[in-house]
Structures are given as structure tokens and as C-alpha cells.
Amino acid sequence: MLKVAVLASGRGSNLVSLLESEKVGSLDAKVVVVVSNHPQARALSVAREHGVESLICPQPWRQEDREAAQTAMSDALQEREVGLVVCAGFDRVLVGSFVRLWEGKIINVHPSLLPAFANTLHAQEEALSHGVKVSGCTVHMVTEDVDGGPIISQAAVPVLPGDDAASLSARILEREHRLLPEAVRLYAGGHLRVEGRTVVVGEG
Ligand code: GRF
């Protein structure tokens, strides 16, 4: 069974959706560890409530310190024989050495239709400020190009009159909670093949 590490910095609702899929047997993978850079992250309590190991791995601002922290994180994941790293609301950029080591084995969920509103923690606010009529979410492979890796799947939602960041985020989040577990299931089943910029979804 594919072992999954989830990196999460905040409330962990995507983590919950993964754990719920796992519980009903539709993930084809097992979340073995949850890593957060914030000791108070709700995602860590979610992990504990579900009996999943949780680790705190602070992400210092200085580049050298960040690299050292991510090397330690990588070692911890390797020790646990992790086969897939899922960034689910991880609010720090992964350094090049980490991404290269885990190439092809890291995915991320982002609350916009990439490549629009990439590399920001405020994608929904920026979408509203831009006046878009459709937004959504994207699950993609992580490469060194932040939010620029090959796209696995996307879901669109309408932007409605009167929307604010909270209402739009909630509408997008509902789709994230279906898209992310489905992407993990496809990955675990060997159904994803990356060809250049394109992820081909097939039969393994
Ligand atoms: C999600 O909107 C995700 O797309 C973004 O951060 C948010 C995390 O939410 N990267 P949660 O912590 O999973 O509830």
C-alpha cells in the first residue's frame, strides 16, 4: 500500500478529506504521517484524532536554514518509506533540493485554475480583485517552478455576484475535497503518466 505524507500548515480540511477517503477504502493509499511547520496547526490535531503520526518541522526564513530543515523532513519521510508527498495547504515553498529528491512524488492542491493566480497565498482574493467569472482548484505535480508543475486535475466553480473571499474559498474548497483524494487514488493506482507538461490519466 502506498504510504503518503501530508504537509499541512493550517486547519487541515483537505487532510480530513484524505483520511475520510482512506477510511471508506477509496484512497488505495495510507496516510502515515502529517507534517506541519506550525506547532498549533489544526491539521496536527486532526492527525492525532485519526491516530496518524504527526511531526512538527519549522521552516525558517533563511535559505540555508530552510534547506537544512527540509533535508531533515526528507530524511523523516524516507525513514517512514513514504512514496507520495501531498502538500495540502502547506504555506512554505519547498526548496530545490527537496523537490529534486522527491521528483514525481509530490503533488499540491491550489485554490485557483492554474496557471492563473499562481504562487500566492491569496489566490481567491486575487481572483475576485481581477473580476474573474470562473475560478476553481488545481491538483498538480510539484516542480521547482512554484505552482507550475504538470496539471493532474482541475475543477471550475462560478464566481457569483456578492461573493467575498470567504464564500468563494468555501465553494472552491468543496471541490478540493473531492479532487485531491481522487488524484491520490489515481496516483496510487499507477494511473498517472507525465509526458512533458501533460499528465496522462490512463490505466496504469
Ligand atoms: C486550500 O484552499 C488549499 O488549496 C490551499 O490552502 C488551503 C488549505 O486548506 N493550498 P485546508 O488547511 O486543507 O483546510
Short mmCIF file of C-alpha atoms in Angstrom, two decimals, residues 48-197:
data_model
loop_
_atom_site.label_atom_id
_atom_site.label_comp_id
_atom_site.label_asym_id
_atom_site.label_seq_id
_atom_site.Cartn_x
_atom_site.Cartn_y
_atom_site.Cartn_z
CA ARG A 48 -3.74 12.80 16.29
CA GLU A 49 -7.53 12.34 16.36
CA HIS A 50 -7.17 9.87 13.48
CA GLY A 51 -4.25 8.04 15.06
CA VAL A 52 -1.79 9.28 12.43
CA GLU A 53 1.73 10.25 13.42
CA SER A 54 2.30 13.99 13.42
CA LEU A 55 5.60 15.81 13.13
CA ILE A 56 6.46 19.47 13.57
CA CYS A 57 9.07 20.74 11.17
CA PRO A 58 9.60 24.51 11.45
CA GLN A 59 10.52 26.25 8.19
CA PRO A 60 12.99 29.05 8.94
CA TRP A 61 13.12 32.08 6.64
CA ARG A 62 16.86 31.94 5.96
CA GLN A 63 17.54 29.88 2.85
CA GLU A 64 20.34 27.74 4.37
CA ASP A 65 18.24 27.04 7.45
CA ARG A 66 15.21 26.21 5.32
CA GLU A 67 17.30 23.77 3.28
CA ALA A 68 18.57 22.07 6.44
CA ALA A 69 15.01 21.84 7.79
CA GLN A 70 13.75 20.29 4.58
CA THR A 71 16.65 17.82 4.47
CA ALA A 72 15.62 16.70 7.95
CA MET A 73 11.99 16.50 6.81
CA SER A 74 13.03 14.45 3.79
CA ASP A 75 15.03 12.05 5.99
CA ALA A 76 11.99 11.59 8.24
CA LEU A 77 9.79 10.78 5.22
CA GLN A 78 12.33 8.33 3.81
CA GLU A 79 12.59 6.58 7.19
CA ARG A 80 8.82 6.05 7.01
CA GLU A 81 9.07 4.72 3.44
CA VAL A 82 6.79 7.44 2.11
CA GLY A 83 6.01 7.06 -1.59
CA LEU A 84 3.93 10.20 -2.12
CA VAL A 85 4.10 13.65 -0.52
CA VAL A 86 0.85 15.61 -0.62
CA CYS A 87 1.00 19.36 0.01
CA ALA A 88 -2.43 20.22 1.38
CA GLY A 89 -2.27 23.81 2.47
CA PHE A 90 1.48 23.89 3.13
CA ASP A 91 2.35 27.58 3.24
CA ARG A 92 6.08 27.38 2.54
CA VAL A 93 7.88 26.86 -0.75
CA LEU A 94 9.74 23.55 -0.99
CA VAL A 95 13.42 24.10 -1.72
CA GLY A 96 15.01 22.80 -4.93
CA SER A 97 16.96 20.00 -3.21
CA PHE A 98 13.76 18.64 -1.62
CA VAL A 99 11.79 18.85 -4.86
CA ARG A 100 14.56 17.16 -6.86
CA LEU A 101 14.84 14.33 -4.35
CA TRP A 102 11.07 13.71 -4.43
CA GLU A 103 10.57 14.48 -8.11
CA GLY A 104 7.45 12.83 -9.49
CA LYS A 105 6.33 12.00 -5.98
CA ILE A 106 4.94 15.34 -4.74
CA ILE A 107 1.54 16.79 -5.52
CA ASN A 108 -0.12 20.02 -4.40
CA VAL A 109 -3.64 21.42 -4.31
CA HIS A 110 -4.01 25.09 -5.18
CA PRO A 111 -7.20 27.17 -4.95
CA SER A 112 -7.25 28.59 -8.49
CA LEU A 113 -7.39 27.39 -12.05
CA LEU A 114 -3.64 27.38 -12.68
CA PRO A 115 -1.73 28.99 -14.28
CA ALA A 116 -3.95 31.85 -13.10
CA PHE A 117 -3.17 33.21 -9.65
CA ALA A 118 -0.12 31.02 -9.03
CA ASN A 119 2.47 31.39 -6.27
CA THR A 120 0.27 33.27 -3.84
CA LEU A 121 -1.40 32.51 -0.54
CA HIS A 122 -4.30 34.78 -1.57
CA ALA A 123 -5.47 33.23 -4.83
CA GLN A 124 -9.18 33.69 -4.09
CA GLU A 125 -8.81 37.38 -3.13
CA GLU A 126 -6.73 37.98 -6.26
CA ALA A 127 -9.30 36.20 -8.44
CA LEU A 128 -12.04 38.44 -7.02
CA SER A 129 -9.96 41.60 -7.44
CA HIS A 130 -9.34 40.60 -11.04
CA GLY A 131 -13.05 40.22 -11.64
CA VAL A 132 -12.94 36.66 -12.98
CA LYS A 133 -16.27 34.92 -13.57
CA VAL A 134 -14.96 31.39 -13.09
CA SER A 135 -12.42 30.13 -10.59
CA GLY A 136 -11.66 26.72 -9.12
CA CYS A 137 -8.87 24.49 -7.96
CA THR A 138 -5.98 22.51 -9.39
CA VAL A 139 -4.08 19.45 -8.30
CA HIS A 140 -0.65 19.36 -9.89
CA MET A 141 2.76 17.73 -9.73
CA VAL A 142 5.22 19.83 -7.75
CA THR A 143 8.30 21.01 -9.62
CA GLU A 144 10.81 23.74 -8.81
CA ASP A 145 8.57 26.15 -10.71
CA VAL A 146 6.19 27.09 -7.88
CA ASP A 147 2.60 26.11 -8.81
CA GLY A 148 3.87 25.50 -12.35
CA GLY A 149 4.12 21.71 -12.47
CA PRO A 150 2.08 19.45 -14.78
CA ILE A 151 -1.63 19.57 -14.02
CA ILE A 152 -3.30 16.36 -12.83
CA SER A 153 -6.84 17.65 -12.47
CA GLN A 154 -8.91 20.81 -12.19
CA ALA A 155 -12.43 21.75 -11.16
CA ALA A 156 -14.16 25.01 -12.00
CA VAL A 157 -16.66 26.92 -9.88
CA PRO A 158 -18.59 30.06 -10.76
CA VAL A 159 -17.84 33.39 -9.11
CA LEU A 160 -21.24 34.68 -8.04
CA PRO A 161 -22.39 38.27 -7.56
CA GLY A 162 -21.76 39.33 -3.99
CA ASP A 163 -19.01 36.75 -3.43
CA ASP A 164 -16.29 37.63 -0.97
CA ALA A 165 -13.07 35.71 -0.33
CA ALA A 166 -14.78 33.54 2.29
CA SER A 167 -17.74 32.48 0.15
CA LEU A 168 -15.58 31.86 -2.91
CA SER A 169 -13.00 29.93 -0.86
CA ALA A 170 -15.75 27.74 0.61
CA ARG A 171 -17.14 26.94 -2.85
CA ILE A 172 -13.65 26.07 -4.12
CA LEU A 173 -12.79 24.05 -1.02
CA GLU A 174 -15.76 21.79 -1.53
CA ARG A 175 -14.29 20.83 -4.91
CA GLU A 176 -10.76 20.46 -3.48
CA HIS A 177 -12.11 17.89 -1.05
CA ARG A 178 -13.16 15.68 -3.96
CA LEU A 179 -10.32 16.44 -6.36
CA LEU A 180 -7.40 15.74 -4.02
CA PRO A 181 -8.40 12.26 -2.79
CA GLU A 182 -9.24 11.31 -6.38
CA ALA A 183 -5.77 12.43 -7.52
CA VAL A 184 -4.13 10.38 -4.76
CA ARG A 185 -6.22 7.37 -5.75
CA LEU A 186 -5.14 7.73 -9.39
CA TYR A 187 -1.51 8.16 -8.37
CA ALA A 188 -1.63 5.17 -6.03
CA GLY A 189 -3.13 3.02 -8.75
CA GLY A 190 -0.34 3.97 -11.17
CA HIS A 191 -2.84 5.68 -13.46
CA LEU A 192 -0.88 8.92 -13.93
CA ARG A 193 1.88 9.32 -16.51
CA VAL A 194 3.69 12.60 -17.02
CA GLU A 195 4.53 13.42 -20.65
CA GLY A 196 6.24 16.80 -20.76
CA ARG A 197 3.73 19.30 -19.41
#
